[in-house]
Every structure is written in structure tokens, then in C-alpha cells.
Amino acid sequence: MGIATKRTLILKKGAIPTVFPRVGTSAVGQLSTSTSRPARSAFAMRERKRSNECGGSYHMELEGLKRMVAFFEDILEIGTLVTDRHRQIAKWIRENMPYTKHLYDIWHVAKSVGKKLKAICKLKGCEDLKAWQQSIINHLYWAVVSSTQDDAELIVDKWKSVERHVLNLHRGHGGKFPTCAHKTLQGRARKKKWIKPSSLSAVKLEKLVTDKRLCKDIGKLSAVHQTSNVEGFHSLIIQFAPKCYVYSYTGMLCRTLLAGLHYNENASRHTATTKAGEQRFKIRYPKYKAGGHVVKKILVEATFSYVDDLMREVVDLCKKPSADRPVQLEEPPTLSSAMEKPDKAEAIKLHASRFKTK
């Protein structure tokens, strides 16, 4: 979410602030979170909701956004909002935030395009497209970051040009991008196997690239800001609240706030260096790369100064009279509380096993 602050306590002068709202969801509960740019600090909402509060888990993401906007309403003036392609959210922003620019996160769109490309490559007669998979995804990123944010038509025209490029056609694309930007291909780039025109691969790729809904969404991709920081924060929450355990409403809220404190303190860690002063890197093989690798920076060790602050706060609270201590949070009703509970004896009587018993 790009924001223009009404107060000066959050951002430095001349900064370009951005907040990305993204919700950590599960079938039971949700706590809405966001991060701020360039400070990269995390804001954890003080209200966690259950799915029965908003009519089911599907509606939780939209409800999280509504509460997030209401939370920031008196603090920040929202200028730009970056989310994934949730249609319900897009409609709500369009109708209720007409003066806010809504953009999509490029990684989510690239992931969707990658899945569709992978499915096409598995079709008989489309195997030759596999060599172009990563190049097409890279082209999507390039089409967005090499254009100005307000020129959606140019972004889309650049994206569509890839359909002709893989056919070894580099001129006459039409629109605002009639010619490929690369120089005369040489070496390995020239030897790459081109897709044959009118082949099944070419037809399938054209259908994918020129899809109206996809092109409309590509024109709204954010060239500067992404939601990756929020995704990273959600991964951090799992360390404090593993999904294999069930926590109470208050317990989950406290663990998420702890994750927020840890994230805020360590979000801007520098890259670790060797004794010679060179930056350190590591190679990882994530599942989504299907055998491919990614290079990541090795960051300096995390710090935990917030723990000392919390311990001091606990000691201070213990010294206060009971009447001056914070009141326990009121928890919303559980999911099972809305269910009609049968009589135990009657339930046992009606119980029947699908297996034969001796």
C-alpha cells in the first residue's frame, strides 16, 4: 500500500512510503499485517478475527483489508495500494477507494503465468516451449520495470512482443513497442531454438500472452514495490506460531505481535562479509524451482533486544497493583460455539461404523 503520511513520526523527509497489506490466513483465524517502505517495519493489527465473524474463510482477506484501512485511516493517507489479484479486493478498492491507485504484485502474476506455461509445455507437441519458460517470465519482469508506472499500454505492448520474439520475429510488433529492444543476436542467444510459426506451441503461447484479463492485470503491475516483505514476515510468524499446533485467540495474537517485534528489529540487517570484506552468499534449491537454484545473501546474525524491553515491562507490571494492570482481551466466540450440540447419549445411539465388527 503506497501511503502519503499525515504525520511525521513514521517517515523521514523525502521518503517514498509504501505499505503492503497481506493477510496471514488459515481455516480458523486471521490476523492482518502490513509492512512499510522504506522503513520496512511491520504493523500487526491488534484485532485478530475468526472466519465465523465474516461469513467464511474466503471473505477473511477482504475483511482484513477493510480493518487495515480503517486502522490507518486517521494516521496515514493511502495513495497507492499493492496487493495480489484477489478479485473481491480489487472490486472493493475500486468502489470504496477511488482516489487510491491499486497495483498488483508482479511476483504473484509471474507465478501464475509460470504455472500456465508449465502446463502447456507438458502437452504433446509443445515440448520445444520448455526452453523458453524462464525467458518468458524474465521478459514479464523486464516489460514492467523498464517502463514508467503510468504507461500501462506500453507495458502490455512490451509483454505481447515476446510472442513474436520466440518466433524469431523482432520487428512489426505494433502498438507502442514495434521493435525488440535487443541488438543483433549473437553467440548462444542466436543459436537458441526458435518456435515454429503456426505450430501448436506458437498457438498456445499466443493464446496465453494475449489473454485479455491477463493483459489488463499486467498493465497494473507495480514496477517499484512488491509484497515480498510481507510474505517474509508471514514465514517468520510460523517460527513463533507453528501451524501444527492450535493456539488460543490471545495466544496467537501475542505470538504474532512477538513476530512483529522481531521483524521490526531485524528487517534492515546488512549482508555478512568475509574477513577480506567480500559479501557472503549461499545457494538454495527451493521446491518451486523444480531443481533450479537461487542465490541468497547471508545476513548478519539476528538480534533480540526487544526481549529485554519485554522483560522490563513484565517486571514493571508485576510491581503495579492488580487494578492498574491491563484488562484481559475479550475473545470472540469460537467456531464450534455456533454449532448445535447433540445429546451425548443420543449421539452414541445413532453412531454406526462403516466397518464390520465382531
Short mmCIF file of C-alpha atoms in Angstrom, two decimals:
data_model
loop_
_atom_site.label_atom_id
_atom_site.label_comp_id
_atom_site.label_asym_id
_atom_site.label_seq_id
_atom_site.Cartn_x
_atom_site.Cartn_y
_atom_site.Cartn_z
CA MET A 1 0.00 0.00 0.00
CA GLY A 2 1.67 3.24 -1.05
CA ILE A 3 0.99 5.89 1.52
CA ALA A 4 1.43 9.62 1.98
CA THR A 5 1.68 10.17 5.71
CA LYS A 6 -0.31 12.85 7.56
CA ARG A 7 2.13 12.71 10.49
CA THR A 8 5.90 12.93 10.64
CA LEU A 9 6.57 10.34 13.33
CA ILE A 10 6.85 7.43 10.88
CA LEU A 11 8.83 8.53 7.85
CA LYS A 12 11.82 10.70 7.12
CA LYS A 13 11.53 13.78 4.95
CA GLY A 14 11.66 12.98 1.24
CA ALA A 15 10.90 9.29 1.73
CA ILE A 16 8.51 7.41 -0.56
CA PRO A 17 6.44 5.39 1.90
CA THR A 18 4.71 2.19 0.94
CA VAL A 19 2.67 -0.29 2.94
CA PHE A 20 1.76 -3.71 1.63
CA PRO A 21 -1.28 -5.31 3.22
CA ARG A 22 -1.41 -9.05 3.03
CA VAL A 23 -3.23 -11.32 5.40
CA GLY A 24 -1.99 -14.43 7.16
CA THR A 25 -4.89 -16.79 6.69
CA SER A 26 -5.93 -20.17 7.93
CA ALA A 27 -9.23 -22.01 8.07
CA VAL A 28 -9.83 -20.85 11.66
CA GLY A 29 -8.45 -17.37 12.16
CA GLN A 30 -6.64 -14.49 10.57
CA LEU A 31 -4.52 -11.58 11.70
CA SER A 32 -3.98 -8.80 9.18
CA THR A 33 -0.47 -7.47 8.72
CA SER A 34 1.35 -4.96 6.56
CA THR A 35 4.85 -3.59 6.08
CA SER A 36 6.10 -0.08 5.47
CA ARG A 37 8.65 1.12 2.93
CA PRO A 38 11.37 2.28 3.05
CA ALA A 39 11.46 1.65 6.80
CA ARG A 40 10.40 -1.98 6.17
CA SER A 41 8.78 -2.18 9.59
CA ALA A 42 5.83 -4.46 10.21
CA PHE A 43 2.49 -3.37 11.61
CA ALA A 44 0.46 -6.08 13.32
CA MET A 45 -3.21 -5.33 13.76
CA ARG A 46 -4.41 -5.53 17.35
CA GLU A 47 -7.53 -7.41 16.33
CA ARG A 48 -7.46 -10.96 15.14
CA LYS A 49 -10.61 -12.37 13.61
CA ARG A 50 -12.16 -15.77 13.19
CA SER A 51 -13.73 -16.95 9.95
CA ASN A 52 -17.20 -17.06 11.53
CA GLU A 53 -17.03 -13.28 12.02
CA CYS A 54 -17.12 -12.58 8.29
CA GLY A 55 -19.12 -15.41 6.75
CA GLY A 56 -16.34 -17.91 5.98
CA SER A 57 -12.62 -18.13 5.27
CA TYR A 58 -12.97 -16.87 1.66
CA HIS A 59 -14.13 -13.45 2.88
CA MET A 60 -11.42 -13.10 5.53
CA GLU A 61 -8.88 -11.46 3.22
CA LEU A 62 -11.27 -8.69 2.20
CA GLU A 63 -12.36 -8.18 5.80
CA GLY A 64 -8.70 -7.95 6.79
CA LEU A 65 -8.14 -5.19 4.23
CA LYS A 66 -11.21 -3.28 5.43
CA ARG A 67 -10.00 -3.35 9.01
CA MET A 68 -6.46 -2.45 7.95
CA VAL A 69 -7.68 0.61 6.03
CA ALA A 70 -9.85 1.66 8.97
CA PHE A 71 -6.87 1.19 11.30
CA PHE A 72 -4.65 3.52 9.24
CA GLU A 73 -7.41 5.96 8.27
CA ASP A 74 -6.57 8.61 10.88
CA ILE A 75 -2.80 8.05 10.69
CA LEU A 76 -1.96 7.76 7.01
CA GLU A 77 -3.29 8.98 3.71
CA ILE A 78 -3.27 5.98 1.38
CA GLY A 79 -2.01 6.88 -2.10
CA THR A 80 -1.07 3.53 -3.66
CA LEU A 81 -2.10 0.02 -2.67
CA VAL A 82 -0.20 -3.09 -3.80
CA THR A 83 -1.93 -6.48 -3.42
CA ASP A 84 -2.24 -9.80 -5.18
CA ARG A 85 -5.00 -10.33 -7.78
CA HIS A 86 -7.84 -11.04 -5.35
CA ARG A 87 -10.93 -10.06 -7.38
CA GLN A 88 -13.07 -9.32 -4.35
CA ILE A 89 -10.43 -6.94 -3.01
CA ALA A 90 -9.98 -5.23 -6.39
CA LYS A 91 -13.71 -4.52 -6.60
CA TRP A 92 -13.88 -3.15 -3.06
CA ILE A 93 -10.90 -0.83 -3.64
CA ARG A 94 -12.40 0.38 -6.92
CA GLU A 95 -15.72 1.23 -5.27
CA ASN A 96 -14.55 2.50 -1.88
CA MET A 97 -11.10 3.99 -2.53
CA PRO A 98 -11.50 5.87 -5.85
CA TYR A 99 -8.53 8.17 -5.16
CA THR A 100 -6.14 5.32 -4.34
CA LYS A 101 -4.02 3.78 -7.09
CA HIS A 102 -4.36 -0.01 -6.93
CA LEU A 103 -1.45 -2.05 -8.31
CA TYR A 104 -0.71 -5.77 -8.38
CA ASP A 105 2.36 -7.56 -7.08
CA ILE A 106 4.46 -8.75 -10.03
CA TRP A 107 5.64 -11.96 -8.34
CA HIS A 108 2.10 -13.32 -7.97
CA VAL A 109 1.33 -12.69 -11.66
CA ALA A 110 4.66 -14.18 -12.77
CA LYS A 111 3.94 -17.26 -10.66
CA SER A 112 0.53 -17.67 -12.30
CA VAL A 113 1.99 -17.28 -15.80
CA GLY A 114 4.74 -19.76 -14.93
CA LYS A 115 2.19 -22.39 -13.90
CA LYS A 116 0.27 -21.98 -17.14
CA LEU A 117 3.47 -22.18 -19.19
CA LYS A 118 4.48 -25.34 -17.37
CA ALA A 119 1.11 -26.92 -18.16
CA ILE A 120 1.47 -26.01 -21.86
CA CYS A 121 4.98 -27.49 -22.03
CA LYS A 122 3.60 -30.85 -20.86
CA LEU A 123 1.28 -31.06 -23.89
CA LYS A 124 2.31 -33.25 -26.79
CA GLY A 125 3.87 -31.10 -29.48
CA CYS A 126 4.72 -28.24 -27.11
CA GLU A 127 7.94 -29.61 -25.65
CA ASP A 128 10.04 -27.05 -27.55
CA LEU A 129 8.47 -24.24 -25.49
CA LYS A 130 10.13 -25.53 -22.32
CA ALA A 131 13.45 -23.92 -23.28
CA TRP A 132 11.69 -20.53 -23.33
CA GLN A 133 9.86 -20.81 -19.99
CA GLN A 134 12.27 -18.81 -17.85
CA SER A 135 12.95 -16.31 -20.64
CA ILE A 136 9.23 -15.51 -20.90
CA ILE A 137 8.98 -14.94 -17.14
CA ASN A 138 12.09 -12.75 -17.24
CA HIS A 139 10.52 -10.79 -20.11
CA LEU A 140 7.43 -10.13 -17.98
CA TYR A 141 9.58 -8.58 -15.25
CA TRP A 142 11.53 -6.56 -17.82
CA ALA A 143 8.36 -5.27 -19.50
CA VAL A 144 7.22 -3.82 -16.17
CA VAL A 145 10.44 -2.45 -14.65
CA SER A 146 11.70 -0.92 -17.92
CA SER A 147 8.53 1.18 -18.35
CA THR A 148 7.05 4.09 -16.46
CA GLN A 149 4.38 3.09 -13.96
CA ASP A 150 1.64 5.19 -15.57
CA ASP A 151 2.11 3.86 -19.12
CA ALA A 152 0.07 0.64 -18.91
CA GLU A 153 -0.29 0.47 -22.71
CA LEU A 154 3.50 0.35 -23.20
CA ILE A 155 3.88 -2.34 -20.53
CA VAL A 156 1.27 -4.53 -22.23
CA ASP A 157 2.77 -3.98 -25.71
CA LYS A 158 6.20 -4.97 -24.43
CA TRP A 159 4.72 -8.09 -22.87
CA LYS A 160 2.91 -9.09 -26.07
CA SER A 161 6.12 -8.73 -28.10
CA VAL A 162 7.50 -11.93 -26.56
CA GLU A 163 5.01 -13.96 -28.59
CA ARG A 164 6.70 -12.78 -31.82
CA HIS A 165 10.22 -12.78 -30.39
CA VAL A 166 10.20 -16.55 -29.77
CA LEU A 167 9.26 -16.98 -33.46
CA ASN A 168 12.44 -15.06 -34.44
CA LEU A 169 10.34 -12.05 -35.47
CA HIS A 170 11.79 -8.89 -33.96
CA ARG A 171 10.02 -6.13 -35.89
CA GLY A 172 6.45 -5.15 -36.61
CA HIS A 173 5.04 -5.90 -33.15
CA GLY A 174 2.65 -2.95 -33.37
CA GLY A 175 1.49 -0.58 -30.66
CA LYS A 176 3.98 1.45 -28.65
CA PHE A 177 6.68 -1.22 -28.90
CA PRO A 178 7.04 -2.11 -32.61
CA THR A 179 10.65 -3.42 -32.44
CA CYS A 180 12.56 -5.57 -29.95
CA ALA A 181 14.96 -3.55 -27.78
CA HIS A 182 17.87 -6.02 -28.02
CA LYS A 183 20.71 -5.67 -30.50
CA THR A 184 21.53 -8.19 -33.23
CA LEU A 185 21.62 -11.59 -31.54
CA GLN A 186 24.97 -13.31 -31.44
CA GLY A 187 26.55 -16.40 -29.92
CA ARG A 188 24.39 -18.59 -27.69
CA ALA A 189 21.38 -16.26 -27.97
CA ARG A 190 21.37 -16.68 -31.74
CA LYS A 191 21.69 -20.48 -31.53
CA LYS A 192 18.65 -20.84 -29.28
CA LYS A 193 15.97 -22.95 -30.94
CA TRP A 194 13.12 -20.77 -32.21
CA ILE A 195 9.47 -21.77 -32.09
CA LYS A 196 7.99 -22.57 -35.50
CA PRO A 197 5.17 -20.22 -36.61
CA SER A 198 1.67 -21.78 -36.60
CA SER A 199 2.92 -24.71 -34.51
CA LEU A 200 0.91 -25.89 -31.52
CA SER A 201 3.43 -24.23 -29.19
CA ALA A 202 3.04 -20.89 -31.01
CA VAL A 203 -0.76 -21.09 -30.92
CA LYS A 204 -0.88 -21.95 -27.21
CA LEU A 205 1.63 -19.25 -26.31
CA GLU A 206 -0.26 -16.61 -28.31
CA LYS A 207 -3.48 -17.51 -26.51
CA LEU A 208 -1.75 -17.17 -23.15
CA VAL A 209 0.12 -13.94 -23.90
CA THR A 210 -2.85 -12.12 -25.43
CA ASP A 211 -5.40 -13.15 -22.80
CA LYS A 212 -7.48 -10.01 -22.14
CA ARG A 213 -7.73 -10.39 -18.37
CA LEU A 214 -4.01 -11.15 -18.04
CA CYS A 215 -3.04 -8.16 -20.19
CA LYS A 216 -5.30 -5.89 -18.15
CA ASP A 217 -3.65 -7.10 -14.94
CA ILE A 218 -0.13 -6.76 -16.38
CA GLY A 219 -0.86 -3.11 -17.11
CA LYS A 220 -1.46 -2.63 -13.37
CA LEU A 221 1.71 -4.35 -12.12
CA SER A 222 3.87 -2.46 -9.65
CA ALA A 223 7.33 -1.69 -11.03
CA VAL A 224 8.84 -0.50 -7.75
CA HIS A 225 7.12 -2.12 -4.77
CA GLN A 226 6.26 -5.75 -4.12
CA THR A 227 4.67 -7.71 -1.28
CA SER A 228 7.74 -9.90 -0.72
CA ASN A 229 8.46 -8.32 2.68
CA VAL A 230 5.01 -9.28 3.92
CA GLU A 231 5.46 -12.82 2.59
CA GLY A 232 8.73 -12.98 4.50
CA PHE A 233 7.01 -11.72 7.64
CA HIS A 234 4.39 -14.46 7.34
CA SER A 235 7.16 -17.05 7.13
CA LEU A 236 8.58 -15.57 10.32
CA ILE A 237 5.20 -15.91 12.07
CA ILE A 238 5.36 -19.67 11.52
CA GLN A 239 8.53 -19.78 13.64
CA PHE A 240 6.66 -18.17 16.54
CA ALA A 241 3.35 -19.96 15.91
CA PRO A 242 3.87 -23.28 14.05
CA LYS A 243 0.82 -24.41 12.11
CA CYS A 244 0.99 -27.90 13.61
CA TYR A 245 -0.22 -26.51 16.95
CA VAL A 246 -3.52 -24.90 17.91
CA TYR A 247 -3.32 -21.72 19.98
CA SER A 248 -5.95 -19.70 21.77
CA TYR A 249 -7.10 -16.41 20.32
CA THR A 250 -4.96 -14.41 22.76
CA GLY A 251 -2.02 -16.78 22.38
CA MET A 252 -1.99 -16.46 18.60
CA LEU A 253 -2.29 -12.68 18.82
CA CYS A 254 0.63 -12.43 21.25
CA ARG A 255 2.82 -14.71 19.14
CA THR A 256 2.09 -12.63 16.04
CA LEU A 257 2.96 -9.43 17.89
CA LEU A 258 6.21 -11.05 19.01
CA ALA A 259 6.97 -11.88 15.39
CA GLY A 260 6.29 -8.24 14.53
CA LEU A 261 8.74 -7.04 17.17
CA HIS A 262 11.38 -9.45 15.89
CA TYR A 263 10.78 -8.41 12.29
CA ASN A 264 10.96 -4.69 13.09
CA GLU A 265 14.29 -5.11 14.83
CA ASN A 266 15.90 -7.30 12.16
CA ALA A 267 14.28 -6.19 8.88
CA SER A 268 17.21 -4.00 7.86
CA ARG A 269 20.09 -6.36 8.62
CA HIS A 270 23.17 -5.94 6.46
CA THR A 271 24.83 -8.65 4.38
CA ALA A 272 27.53 -10.56 6.25
CA THR A 273 31.07 -10.22 4.93
CA THR A 274 34.23 -12.32 4.96
CA LYS A 275 37.47 -11.24 6.66
CA ALA A 276 38.52 -9.82 3.30
CA GLY A 277 35.40 -7.62 3.25
CA GLU A 278 33.57 -9.54 0.50
CA GLN A 279 29.84 -10.16 0.76
CA ARG A 280 28.75 -13.71 1.63
CA PHE A 281 26.16 -15.66 -0.38
CA LYS A 282 24.51 -19.07 -0.25
CA ILE A 283 22.83 -21.28 -2.85
CA ARG A 284 19.41 -22.79 -2.19
CA TYR A 285 17.27 -25.21 -4.20
CA PRO A 286 13.64 -24.27 -3.47
CA LYS A 287 10.83 -26.60 -4.44
CA TYR A 288 9.20 -24.10 -6.81
CA LYS A 289 12.39 -24.02 -8.91
CA ALA A 290 11.99 -27.73 -9.74
CA GLY A 291 15.71 -28.46 -9.43
CA GLY A 292 16.86 -24.93 -10.18
CA HIS A 293 18.76 -22.80 -7.70
CA VAL A 294 18.60 -19.32 -6.23
CA VAL A 295 21.43 -17.23 -4.80
CA LYS A 296 20.70 -15.53 -1.48
CA LYS A 297 22.67 -13.11 0.66
CA ILE A 298 23.84 -14.29 4.07
CA LEU A 299 22.74 -11.69 6.60
CA VAL A 300 24.40 -10.82 9.89
CA GLU A 301 23.08 -12.61 12.98
CA ALA A 302 19.66 -11.55 14.26
CA THR A 303 19.41 -9.54 17.48
CA PHE A 304 16.84 -9.85 20.28
CA SER A 305 16.97 -6.52 22.12
CA TYR A 306 13.16 -6.44 22.21
CA VAL A 307 13.23 -9.35 24.68
CA ASP A 308 15.00 -7.18 27.28
CA ASP A 309 12.38 -4.47 26.79
CA LEU A 310 9.57 -7.00 27.27
CA MET A 311 11.18 -8.41 30.42
CA ARG A 312 11.46 -4.92 31.91
CA GLU A 313 7.81 -4.29 31.05
CA VAL A 314 6.77 -7.54 32.76
CA VAL A 315 8.68 -6.61 35.92
CA ASP A 316 7.06 -3.16 35.96
CA LEU A 317 3.58 -4.69 35.54
CA CYS A 318 4.20 -7.11 38.41
CA LYS A 319 5.04 -4.18 40.69
CA LYS A 320 1.75 -2.44 39.90
CA PRO A 321 -1.47 -3.11 41.84
CA SER A 322 -3.88 -5.55 40.18
CA ALA A 323 -6.34 -2.75 39.39
CA ASP A 324 -3.72 -0.92 37.30
CA ARG A 325 -2.80 -3.91 35.15
CA PRO A 326 -4.16 -4.29 31.59
CA VAL A 327 -7.57 -5.91 31.32
CA GLN A 328 -7.64 -9.30 29.62
CA LEU A 329 -8.70 -9.17 25.96
CA GLU A 330 -12.25 -10.16 25.12
CA GLU A 331 -12.13 -13.14 22.77
CA PRO A 332 -14.73 -13.65 20.01
CA PRO A 333 -16.79 -16.85 20.09
CA THR A 334 -15.13 -19.99 18.76
CA LEU A 335 -16.22 -21.70 15.55
CA SER A 336 -17.77 -24.60 17.44
CA SER A 337 -19.87 -22.30 19.64
CA ALA A 338 -22.28 -21.67 16.75
CA MET A 339 -22.90 -25.38 16.23
CA GLU A 340 -25.85 -27.17 17.79
CA LYS A 341 -24.53 -29.70 20.29
CA PRO A 342 -26.40 -33.05 20.33
CA ASP A 343 -27.23 -35.06 23.42
CA LYS A 344 -24.30 -37.41 24.11
CA ALA A 345 -26.46 -40.47 24.78
CA GLU A 346 -28.47 -39.92 21.60
CA ALA A 347 -25.31 -39.38 19.54
CA ILE A 348 -23.85 -42.67 20.78
CA LYS A 349 -27.11 -44.44 19.98
CA LEU A 350 -27.11 -43.12 16.39
CA HIS A 351 -23.41 -43.83 15.91
CA ALA A 352 -22.74 -46.54 13.31
CA SER A 353 -19.46 -47.89 11.98
CA ARG A 354 -18.90 -48.45 8.27
CA PHE A 355 -16.74 -51.49 9.09
CA LYS A 356 -17.93 -54.88 10.24
CA THR A 357 -17.46 -55.57 13.94
CA LYS A 358 -17.39 -58.90 15.73
#
